[in-house]
Amino acid sequence: MTQDTRNVNGDSTGTAYDVVVVGGGAAGLSAGLVLGRSRRRVLVVDAGEPRNAPAAHMQGYLSRDGMPPAEFLAEGRRELAAYDVEVAEDRVTAVLPDGAGEFEVTLAGGRSVHARRIVVATGLVDELPDLPGVAERWGRDVLHCPYCHGWEVRDQPFGVIASEVTGIHQALLVTQWSKDVTLFLHTVRELSDEDWEQLAAAGVTVVEGEVAGLEIEDDRLIGVRLAGGQVFPRSALFVDAKPLPRHGLLNELGAAMQDTPVGPYPAVDPTGRTSVPGVWAVGNATGPKVQVIHAAAAGYQAGAMINYELVMADINSRTAMEL
Ligand SMILES: Cc1cc2nc3c(=O)[nH]c(=O)nc-3n(C[C@H](O)[C@H](O)[C@H](O)COP(=O)(O)OP(=O)(O)OC[C@H]3O[C@@H](n4cnc5c(N)ncnc54)[C@H](O)[C@@H]3O)c2cc1C
């Protein structure tokens, strides 16, 4: 792969890219695809920890429903290769402004590259309730998103562990997939009258007391155990996972954050443009409810806008030189 084949201006050096995309999940790869097809020199750097890696299947992505997540990403990388987009299995450790409106990017593997624009597509980490068995079963029979997994476990006995009051809403929601739902109040001490009324109307059984752990047999969840020792047979469990966005690079760049009900996320325009000129953020880095199809769409929008901005920047600088 030579850089000249993908650079319409023919002005590349071995370490100079139009765009460095940090993160090679759906959001980052999609940005890379649009930029590659726009004849941009692109480096996608991916540390290889996509959020849905524990799940066997990716659901709800039209035309790819049920595809294993790793296969989806491998297919994406194959598509990018057709446009000479470079994908590096590495981690970006720093993005520093170069003083001229562009960026110096440092990779953990020792490379240092220059980029005119940056896409932050670093995703997030789900912080799970600290209960024995939960991390091991995550994405298998311990779940958070009924749109991702509800169909596959429909009509089974569901448990919902409420670490916060959002668990109550989750219990109400999942009654769409099973009529046998038990809500474990766990650390939630009080419910409002409205909560009790809605839970009763939805047919949700409510169990008070802290959960101590899960019962597993033959590599399957079979029950939820309370601190008092009582076991409730359940085969699918929904938990409140706390989303922890990977915002280190954006914070170091000084990107403005906005408060959301689940904590601060970068303030971005509809194309993903952050408050830092030249830096875009897309995918789960911009919010926890972003599904794969949204992440891919956001990457596309950012890629197209970055290309347009670069086209105009180059035209304007030529115009300025001619004056
Ligand atoms: C268990 C589970 C199941 C799910 N199932 C579904 C489903 O069925 N359907 C659906 O639509 N959604 C599902 N989701 C949500 C889905 O995971 C996200 O929508 C999707 O991963 C968001 O894509 P992304 O590109 O923003 O982030 P990610 O896919 O998380 O990709 C981010 C990438 O950036 C990399 N990265 C982070 N920091 C750096 C750095 N400094 N340098 C280089 N690389 C870095 C990470 O290693 C990672 O590979 C599920 C989530 C979970 C937790």
Short mmCIF file of C-alpha atoms and ligand atoms in Angstrom, two decimals:
data_model
loop_
_atom_site.label_atom_id
_atom_site.label_comp_id
_atom_site.label_asym_id
_atom_site.label_seq_id
_atom_site.Cartn_x
_atom_site.Cartn_y
_atom_site.Cartn_z
CA MET A 1 0.00 0.00 0.00
CA THR A 2 1.46 3.34 -0.96
CA GLN A 3 0.14 6.63 0.22
CA ASP A 4 0.29 8.15 -3.26
CA THR A 5 -2.51 5.89 -4.48
CA ARG A 6 -4.90 7.37 -1.98
CA ASN A 7 -3.77 10.96 -2.02
CA VAL A 8 -5.36 13.03 -4.75
CA ASN A 9 -2.89 15.88 -4.04
CA GLY A 10 0.18 13.64 -3.95
CA ASP A 11 1.66 15.50 -0.99
CA SER A 12 2.03 12.80 1.60
CA THR A 13 4.89 11.77 3.84
CA GLY A 14 5.16 8.41 5.58
CA THR A 15 3.68 9.74 8.80
CA ALA A 16 1.28 12.40 7.55
CA TYR A 17 -2.42 11.65 7.33
CA ASP A 18 -5.41 13.73 6.47
CA VAL A 19 -7.30 12.05 9.28
CA VAL A 20 -6.42 9.83 12.21
CA VAL A 21 -9.42 7.94 13.53
CA VAL A 22 -9.00 6.82 17.14
CA GLY A 23 -11.01 3.62 17.59
CA GLY A 24 -11.96 0.99 15.03
CA GLY A 25 -15.47 -0.02 16.12
CA ALA A 26 -18.51 0.63 13.93
CA ALA A 27 -18.18 4.40 14.34
CA GLY A 28 -14.48 4.66 13.55
CA LEU A 29 -14.52 2.18 10.66
CA SER A 30 -17.50 3.93 9.09
CA ALA A 31 -15.69 7.27 9.25
CA GLY A 32 -12.65 5.57 7.73
CA LEU A 33 -14.71 4.11 4.87
CA VAL A 34 -16.20 7.45 3.82
CA LEU A 35 -12.86 9.20 4.10
CA GLY A 36 -11.07 6.46 2.16
CA ARG A 37 -13.65 6.68 -0.61
CA SER A 38 -13.01 10.45 -0.57
CA ARG A 39 -9.37 9.72 -1.44
CA ARG A 40 -8.15 10.84 1.97
CA ARG A 41 -5.07 9.46 3.66
CA VAL A 42 -6.53 7.81 6.73
CA LEU A 43 -5.11 5.91 9.68
CA VAL A 44 -7.57 4.08 11.92
CA VAL A 45 -5.95 3.06 15.21
CA ASP A 46 -7.81 0.40 17.14
CA ALA A 47 -7.03 -1.05 20.56
CA GLY A 48 -9.38 -3.99 19.90
CA GLU A 49 -11.85 -3.70 22.80
CA PRO A 50 -15.26 -3.05 21.19
CA ARG A 51 -18.09 -2.72 23.67
CA ASN A 52 -20.16 -5.64 22.38
CA ALA A 53 -17.25 -8.10 22.22
CA PRO A 54 -18.77 -10.39 24.92
CA ALA A 55 -21.95 -10.90 22.87
CA ALA A 56 -22.14 -13.81 20.42
CA HIS A 57 -24.39 -11.90 18.04
CA MET A 58 -25.11 -8.34 17.00
CA GLN A 59 -28.81 -7.69 16.60
CA GLY A 60 -30.90 -4.95 15.05
CA TYR A 61 -28.52 -3.82 12.32
CA LEU A 62 -30.60 -4.01 9.17
CA SER A 63 -29.17 -6.63 6.79
CA ARG A 64 -26.64 -7.79 9.44
CA ASP A 65 -29.05 -8.92 12.19
CA GLY A 66 -27.44 -11.80 14.11
CA MET A 67 -23.94 -11.40 12.70
CA PRO A 68 -21.15 -12.03 15.24
CA PRO A 69 -19.65 -8.65 16.25
CA ALA A 70 -16.11 -9.70 15.38
CA GLU A 71 -17.22 -10.76 11.88
CA PHE A 72 -18.94 -7.41 11.36
CA LEU A 73 -15.75 -5.53 12.24
CA ALA A 74 -13.57 -7.85 10.15
CA GLU A 75 -15.87 -7.24 7.17
CA GLY A 76 -15.60 -3.50 7.80
CA ARG A 77 -11.82 -3.69 7.79
CA ARG A 78 -11.91 -5.61 4.50
CA GLU A 79 -14.03 -2.86 2.97
CA LEU A 80 -11.63 -0.16 4.18
CA ALA A 81 -8.65 -2.01 2.72
CA ALA A 82 -10.16 -1.60 -0.77
CA TYR A 83 -9.59 2.16 -0.40
CA ASP A 84 -6.10 1.84 1.13
CA VAL A 85 -7.22 3.01 4.55
CA GLU A 86 -4.58 1.91 7.01
CA VAL A 87 -5.73 0.16 10.17
CA ALA A 88 -3.21 -0.16 13.01
CA GLU A 89 -3.79 -2.46 15.97
CA ASP A 90 -2.44 -0.09 18.55
CA ARG A 91 -3.58 2.49 21.08
CA VAL A 92 -3.43 6.26 20.77
CA THR A 93 -1.89 7.63 23.93
CA ALA A 94 -1.82 11.34 23.07
CA VAL A 95 -3.24 13.82 20.59
CA LEU A 96 -1.50 17.18 20.83
CA PRO A 97 -2.25 20.35 18.84
CA ASP A 98 0.77 21.20 16.66
CA GLY A 99 0.25 24.95 17.00
CA ALA A 100 -0.87 25.31 13.37
CA GLY A 101 -4.38 23.90 13.72
CA GLU A 102 -3.34 20.29 13.15
CA PHE A 103 -2.27 17.44 15.42
CA GLU A 104 0.59 15.19 16.50
CA VAL A 105 -0.66 11.74 17.44
CA THR A 106 1.33 9.30 19.58
CA LEU A 107 0.71 5.55 19.55
CA ALA A 108 1.58 3.18 22.38
CA GLY A 109 3.61 1.05 19.94
CA GLY A 110 6.04 3.92 19.45
CA ARG A 111 4.76 5.52 16.23
CA SER A 112 4.16 9.24 16.04
CA VAL A 113 2.09 10.61 13.17
CA HIS A 114 0.68 13.91 11.98
CA ALA A 115 -3.02 14.46 11.26
CA ARG A 116 -4.98 17.38 9.86
CA ARG A 117 -8.16 16.18 11.52
CA ILE A 118 -9.02 13.76 14.34
CA VAL A 119 -12.02 11.49 14.86
CA VAL A 120 -12.44 10.20 18.42
CA ALA A 121 -14.42 6.94 18.22
CA THR A 122 -13.17 5.40 21.44
CA GLY A 123 -16.48 4.02 22.73
CA LEU A 124 -17.16 3.31 26.39
CA VAL A 125 -16.74 0.70 29.10
CA ASP A 126 -19.73 -0.73 30.98
CA GLU A 127 -19.08 -0.74 34.73
CA LEU A 128 -21.00 -3.74 36.01
CA PRO A 129 -22.55 -4.22 39.45
CA ASP A 130 -19.91 -5.70 41.73
CA LEU A 131 -21.59 -9.08 42.24
CA PRO A 132 -20.00 -12.52 41.85
CA GLY A 133 -20.85 -14.04 38.47
CA VAL A 134 -22.04 -10.87 36.74
CA ALA A 135 -18.83 -10.06 34.83
CA GLU A 136 -18.39 -13.69 33.73
CA ARG A 137 -21.94 -13.90 32.34
CA TRP A 138 -22.01 -10.36 30.78
CA GLY A 139 -23.40 -10.34 27.26
CA ARG A 140 -24.48 -13.99 27.57
CA ASP A 141 -27.32 -14.29 30.09
CA VAL A 142 -26.50 -11.17 32.12
CA LEU A 143 -27.74 -8.35 29.90
CA HIS A 144 -28.57 -4.67 29.86
CA CYS A 145 -30.32 -3.99 26.58
CA PRO A 146 -33.54 -5.77 25.59
CA TYR A 147 -33.21 -4.42 22.05
CA CYS A 148 -29.87 -6.26 21.79
CA HIS A 149 -30.86 -9.53 23.48
CA GLY A 150 -34.56 -9.51 24.41
CA TRP A 151 -35.81 -11.55 21.46
CA GLU A 152 -33.24 -14.28 22.11
CA VAL A 153 -34.38 -14.76 25.74
CA ARG A 154 -38.09 -14.07 25.19
CA ASP A 155 -40.58 -15.81 27.48
CA GLN A 156 -37.85 -16.98 29.86
CA PRO A 157 -37.93 -16.19 33.60
CA PHE A 158 -36.26 -12.75 33.79
CA GLY A 159 -34.59 -11.13 36.77
CA VAL A 160 -33.79 -7.43 36.94
CA ILE A 161 -31.30 -6.21 39.53
CA ALA A 162 -31.90 -2.58 40.41
CA SER A 163 -28.78 -0.83 41.67
CA GLU A 164 -30.47 2.49 40.92
CA VAL A 165 -34.04 3.54 40.23
CA THR A 166 -33.44 3.15 36.49
CA GLY A 167 -33.72 -0.58 37.19
CA ILE A 168 -37.42 -0.08 37.85
CA HIS A 169 -37.93 1.32 34.37
CA GLN A 170 -35.88 -1.53 32.97
CA ALA A 171 -38.17 -4.05 34.74
CA LEU A 172 -41.22 -2.38 33.23
CA LEU A 173 -39.64 -2.32 29.76
CA VAL A 174 -38.61 -5.97 29.65
CA THR A 175 -42.19 -7.14 30.31
CA GLN A 176 -42.54 -6.67 26.55
CA TRP A 177 -40.28 -9.74 26.12
CA SER A 178 -41.41 -11.92 29.06
CA LYS A 179 -44.39 -11.90 31.38
CA ASP A 180 -42.31 -13.62 34.10
CA VAL A 181 -40.24 -10.75 35.49
CA THR A 182 -38.84 -10.48 39.02
CA LEU A 183 -37.34 -7.18 40.14
CA PHE A 184 -34.66 -7.50 42.83
CA LEU A 185 -34.57 -4.18 44.66
CA HIS A 186 -31.02 -4.95 45.84
CA THR A 187 -29.64 -1.56 46.99
CA VAL A 188 -32.74 0.49 46.11
CA ARG A 189 -34.48 1.19 49.39
CA GLU A 190 -37.61 3.09 48.44
CA LEU A 191 -40.08 3.08 45.60
CA SER A 192 -42.68 5.76 44.96
CA ASP A 193 -46.39 4.92 45.02
CA GLU A 194 -46.40 5.36 41.24
CA ASP A 195 -43.56 2.80 40.89
CA TRP A 196 -45.48 0.23 42.96
CA GLU A 197 -48.64 0.83 40.93
CA GLN A 198 -46.86 0.49 37.60
CA LEU A 199 -44.94 -2.63 38.65
CA ALA A 200 -48.18 -4.23 39.86
CA ALA A 201 -50.00 -3.29 36.65
CA ALA A 202 -47.16 -4.81 34.60
CA GLY A 203 -47.26 -8.03 36.65
CA VAL A 204 -43.68 -7.63 37.93
CA THR A 205 -42.82 -9.52 41.14
CA VAL A 206 -40.77 -7.36 43.51
CA VAL A 207 -38.20 -8.91 45.87
CA GLU A 208 -36.64 -6.80 48.62
CA GLY A 209 -33.15 -7.49 49.99
CA GLU A 210 -29.63 -7.39 48.65
CA VAL A 211 -28.48 -9.79 45.98
CA ALA A 212 -25.33 -11.76 46.93
CA GLY A 213 -24.58 -13.55 43.66
CA LEU A 214 -25.70 -15.70 40.78
CA GLU A 215 -26.30 -19.43 40.59
CA ILE A 216 -24.60 -21.00 37.57
CA GLU A 217 -24.91 -24.57 36.35
CA ASP A 218 -23.49 -26.13 33.15
CA ASP A 219 -22.32 -22.69 32.03
CA ARG A 220 -25.86 -21.28 32.32
CA LEU A 221 -27.50 -18.86 34.71
CA ILE A 222 -30.09 -20.73 36.77
CA GLY A 223 -30.82 -18.35 39.62
CA VAL A 224 -30.27 -15.23 41.69
CA ARG A 225 -29.18 -15.63 45.33
CA LEU A 226 -30.01 -13.12 48.03
CA ALA A 227 -27.70 -12.29 50.91
CA GLY A 228 -30.02 -14.33 53.16
CA GLY A 229 -29.35 -17.42 51.01
CA GLN A 230 -32.73 -17.65 49.25
CA VAL A 231 -32.40 -18.55 45.56
CA PHE A 232 -34.87 -17.40 42.88
CA PRO A 233 -34.74 -19.48 39.69
CA ARG A 234 -34.06 -17.10 36.75
CA SER A 235 -32.42 -17.75 33.39
CA ALA A 236 -31.90 -14.21 32.07
CA LEU A 237 -30.83 -11.26 34.16
CA PHE A 238 -30.88 -7.55 33.32
CA VAL A 239 -28.58 -5.23 35.28
CA ASP A 240 -27.88 -1.51 35.46
CA ALA A 241 -24.45 -1.16 33.84
CA LYS A 242 -22.86 2.23 34.38
CA PRO A 243 -21.43 3.60 31.12
CA LEU A 244 -17.91 5.01 31.50
CA PRO A 245 -16.99 6.80 28.26
CA ARG A 246 -13.35 6.74 27.19
CA HIS A 247 -12.94 10.51 27.22
CA GLY A 248 -9.28 10.85 28.19
CA LEU A 249 -8.12 12.23 24.83
CA LEU A 250 -11.06 14.63 24.52
CA ASN A 251 -10.48 15.93 28.04
CA GLU A 252 -6.79 16.50 27.34
CA LEU A 253 -7.73 18.42 24.19
CA GLY A 254 -10.10 20.57 26.26
CA ALA A 255 -13.30 19.51 24.46
CA ALA A 256 -16.43 21.01 26.03
CA MET A 257 -18.67 18.51 27.80
CA GLN A 258 -22.39 18.75 28.41
CA ASP A 259 -24.29 17.25 31.33
CA THR A 260 -26.59 14.35 30.53
CA PRO A 261 -28.64 12.15 32.90
CA VAL A 262 -25.80 9.60 32.72
CA GLY A 263 -22.92 12.03 33.22
CA PRO A 264 -20.88 14.35 31.01
CA TYR A 265 -20.57 13.67 27.27
CA PRO A 266 -18.91 15.84 24.62
CA ALA A 267 -20.98 18.65 23.19
CA VAL A 268 -21.10 17.86 19.47
CA ASP A 269 -23.01 19.21 16.49
CA PRO A 270 -25.06 16.84 14.29
CA THR A 271 -21.92 15.83 12.39
CA GLY A 272 -19.97 15.05 15.57
CA ARG A 273 -17.88 18.22 15.54
CA THR A 274 -16.60 18.99 19.06
CA SER A 275 -15.74 22.40 20.48
CA VAL A 276 -12.08 21.79 19.54
CA PRO A 277 -11.49 22.85 15.92
CA GLY A 278 -10.46 19.83 13.85
CA VAL A 279 -11.71 17.21 16.35
CA TRP A 280 -14.84 15.10 15.89
CA ALA A 281 -16.38 12.57 18.30
CA VAL A 282 -18.72 9.77 17.22
CA GLY A 283 -20.38 6.59 18.47
CA ASN A 284 -20.58 5.58 22.11
CA ALA A 285 -17.97 8.23 22.91
CA THR A 286 -20.87 10.69 22.49
CA GLY A 287 -23.57 8.80 24.42
CA PRO A 288 -24.39 5.38 25.90
CA LYS A 289 -27.59 4.76 23.92
CA VAL A 290 -25.80 4.73 20.59
CA GLN A 291 -26.33 1.31 18.97
CA VAL A 292 -24.13 -0.11 16.22
CA ILE A 293 -26.29 1.26 13.42
CA HIS A 294 -26.22 4.76 14.98
CA ALA A 295 -22.47 4.53 15.50
CA ALA A 296 -21.93 3.65 11.85
CA ALA A 297 -24.21 6.50 10.74
CA ALA A 298 -22.41 8.99 12.99
CA GLY A 299 -19.04 7.92 11.60
CA TYR A 300 -20.35 8.42 8.07
CA GLN A 301 -21.59 11.94 8.83
CA ALA A 302 -18.34 12.94 10.48
CA GLY A 303 -16.28 11.52 7.62
CA ALA A 304 -18.29 13.40 5.01
CA MET A 305 -18.12 16.68 6.93
CA ILE A 306 -14.38 16.37 7.54
CA ASN A 307 -13.79 15.74 3.85
CA TYR A 308 -15.84 18.80 2.92
CA GLU A 309 -13.97 20.93 5.46
CA LEU A 310 -10.61 19.79 4.08
CA VAL A 311 -11.71 20.45 0.49
CA MET A 312 -12.73 23.99 1.44
CA ALA A 313 -9.59 24.57 3.56
CA ASP A 314 -7.39 23.65 0.60
CA ILE A 315 -9.38 25.80 -1.85
CA ASN A 316 -9.30 28.75 0.54
CA SER A 317 -5.56 28.47 1.13
CA ARG A 318 -4.94 28.37 -2.65
CA THR A 319 -7.18 31.41 -3.06
CA ALA A 320 -5.27 33.24 -0.32
CA MET A 321 -1.92 32.43 -1.99
CA GLU A 322 -3.14 33.78 -5.32
CA LEU A 323 -4.16 37.12 -3.83
C1 LIG B 1 -23.06 -6.92 25.75
C2 LIG B 1 -23.44 -5.91 24.71
C3 LIG B 1 -24.18 -6.33 23.61
C4 LIG B 1 -24.56 -5.40 22.64
N1 LIG B 1 -25.31 -5.83 21.61
C5 LIG B 1 -25.69 -4.94 20.66
C6 LIG B 1 -26.52 -5.37 19.57
O1 LIG B 1 -26.93 -6.54 19.49
N2 LIG B 1 -26.86 -4.46 18.64
C7 LIG B 1 -26.44 -3.15 18.70
O2 LIG B 1 -26.77 -2.37 17.82
N3 LIG B 1 -25.66 -2.72 19.73
C8 LIG B 1 -25.27 -3.59 20.70
N4 LIG B 1 -24.48 -3.16 21.73
C9 LIG B 1 -23.98 -1.77 21.71
C10 LIG B 1 -22.71 -1.70 20.83
O3 LIG B 1 -21.69 -2.37 21.52
C11 LIG B 1 -22.32 -0.25 20.56
O4 LIG B 1 -23.40 0.41 19.94
C12 LIG B 1 -21.11 -0.15 19.61
O5 LIG B 1 -20.06 -0.94 20.07
C13 LIG B 1 -20.67 1.32 19.49
O6 LIG B 1 -19.64 1.39 18.53
P1 LIG B 1 -18.41 2.41 18.74
O7 LIG B 1 -17.63 2.33 17.48
O8 LIG B 1 -18.89 3.72 19.21
O9 LIG B 1 -17.56 1.80 19.97
P2 LIG B 1 -16.84 0.40 20.14
O10 LIG B 1 -17.48 -0.65 19.31
O11 LIG B 1 -16.76 0.15 21.60
O12 LIG B 1 -15.39 0.64 19.54
C14 LIG B 1 -14.49 1.52 20.15
C15 LIG B 1 -13.08 1.02 19.80
O13 LIG B 1 -12.15 2.05 20.14
C16 LIG B 1 -11.01 1.43 20.70
N5 LIG B 1 -10.27 2.41 21.48
C17 LIG B 1 -10.63 3.02 22.65
N6 LIG B 1 -9.68 3.88 23.04
C18 LIG B 1 -8.70 3.81 22.10
C19 LIG B 1 -7.44 4.46 21.94
N7 LIG B 1 -7.00 5.37 22.82
N8 LIG B 1 -6.66 4.14 20.88
C20 LIG B 1 -7.10 3.24 19.96
N9 LIG B 1 -8.29 2.59 20.06
C21 LIG B 1 -9.07 2.88 21.12
C22 LIG B 1 -11.58 0.30 21.54
O14 LIG B 1 -10.58 -0.65 21.85
C23 LIG B 1 -12.68 -0.23 20.61
O15 LIG B 1 -12.19 -1.23 19.74
C24 LIG B 1 -24.14 -4.04 22.75
C25 LIG B 1 -23.39 -3.64 23.86
C26 LIG B 1 -23.06 -4.55 24.84
C27 LIG B 1 -22.29 -4.10 26.04
#
